XYZ file of C-alpha atoms in Angstrom:
100
model
C 149.213 130.823 26.859
C 147.183 130.215 29.987
C 145.895 132.762 32.515
C 148.720 132.145 34.981
C 151.391 132.965 32.422
C 149.412 135.915 31.076
C 149.060 137.371 34.585
C 152.800 136.995 35.156
C 153.505 138.994 31.997
C 150.663 141.507 32.270
C 152.613 144.279 34.014
C 155.443 143.963 31.509
C 152.847 144.114 28.743
C 151.286 147.251 30.244
C 154.722 148.887 30.423
C 155.741 147.793 26.883
C 158.661 145.822 28.327
C 158.018 142.472 26.637
C 159.763 141.235 23.551
C 157.587 141.069 20.446
C 156.859 137.334 20.742
C 155.635 137.527 24.336
C 153.701 140.743 23.695
C 151.886 139.022 20.820
C 151.076 135.998 22.977
C 149.652 138.191 25.739
C 147.640 140.252 23.228
C 146.151 137.093 21.731
C 145.293 135.766 25.185
C 143.610 139.060 26.136
C 141.438 138.822 23.013
C 140.066 135.469 24.103
C 140.017 135.706 27.912
C 137.532 138.073 29.498
C 138.952 137.903 33.071
C 142.483 138.661 31.887
C 141.207 141.407 29.596
C 139.422 142.900 32.623
C 142.689 142.783 34.602
C 144.418 144.526 31.704
C 141.723 147.217 31.631
C 142.136 147.661 35.388
C 145.884 148.106 34.919
C 145.265 150.755 32.260
C 142.861 152.556 34.599
C 145.359 152.438 37.453
C 148.078 153.895 35.247
C 145.741 156.672 34.174
C 144.702 157.505 37.749
C 148.308 157.602 38.925
C 149.401 159.654 35.915
C 146.633 162.197 36.422
C 146.635 162.419 40.226
C 150.056 161.588 41.611
C 152.043 164.604 42.762
C 155.094 165.486 40.726
C 158.075 167.256 42.139
C 160.706 169.038 40.087
C 164.297 168.061 40.675
C 166.244 170.608 42.737
C 168.283 172.966 40.570
C 171.615 171.615 41.862
C 170.622 168.040 41.006
C 169.369 169.036 37.558
C 172.658 170.866 36.874
C 174.701 167.884 38.084
C 172.775 165.492 35.823
C 173.069 167.774 32.805
C 176.792 168.123 33.430
C 177.219 164.353 33.756
C 175.331 163.745 30.506
C 177.137 166.411 28.546
C 174.183 168.759 28.733
C 171.977 166.593 26.557
C 168.390 165.919 27.460
C 166.945 162.519 26.695
C 163.635 162.291 24.888
C 160.856 160.225 26.505
C 160.843 156.579 25.495
C 157.146 156.552 24.624
C 154.881 158.832 22.638
C 152.796 159.584 25.711
C 155.873 160.880 27.532
C 156.058 158.054 30.053
C 159.331 156.159 30.163
C 159.097 152.411 29.851
C 161.570 151.509 32.546
C 159.801 148.814 34.521
C 157.768 150.046 37.437
C 158.496 147.139 39.708
C 156.280 148.623 42.408
C 153.233 147.946 40.236
C 153.933 144.222 40.334
C 153.285 144.239 44.084
C 149.747 145.545 43.688
C 146.956 143.000 44.106
C 145.406 141.785 40.908
C 142.118 139.955 40.446
C 142.363 136.221 40.011
C 141.543 134.650 36.686
C-alpha cells in the first residue's frame, strides 16, 4: 500500500469502518511510514479534542419518546467500547490532512 491509498482509507481506519483486510493493510503501512503515522496520530488527537470539547445537546423529550416508541422501547448499545458509534463521520473526510 502506498501513501495515497493509505490516506484515502485513513478516516475509515480511524472510525473502524474498514474490512479486516484493508484495516490490516493500513496498520502495516502506518508501522513503516512516519508521515502517515503522524497523520493517524493527528486524527486520533482531533477525535479526542472533539470528544472532550464539543457541546452535546440532549434530544428533546418528545423526540426521545417518538424514537423509543418507533423502536419498541429498546435502547441500542453503543457500537464501540468507548461509547462512540462507528457510523462514518463523513464530515471528518473534508478536513485538511498533511501531505505524505
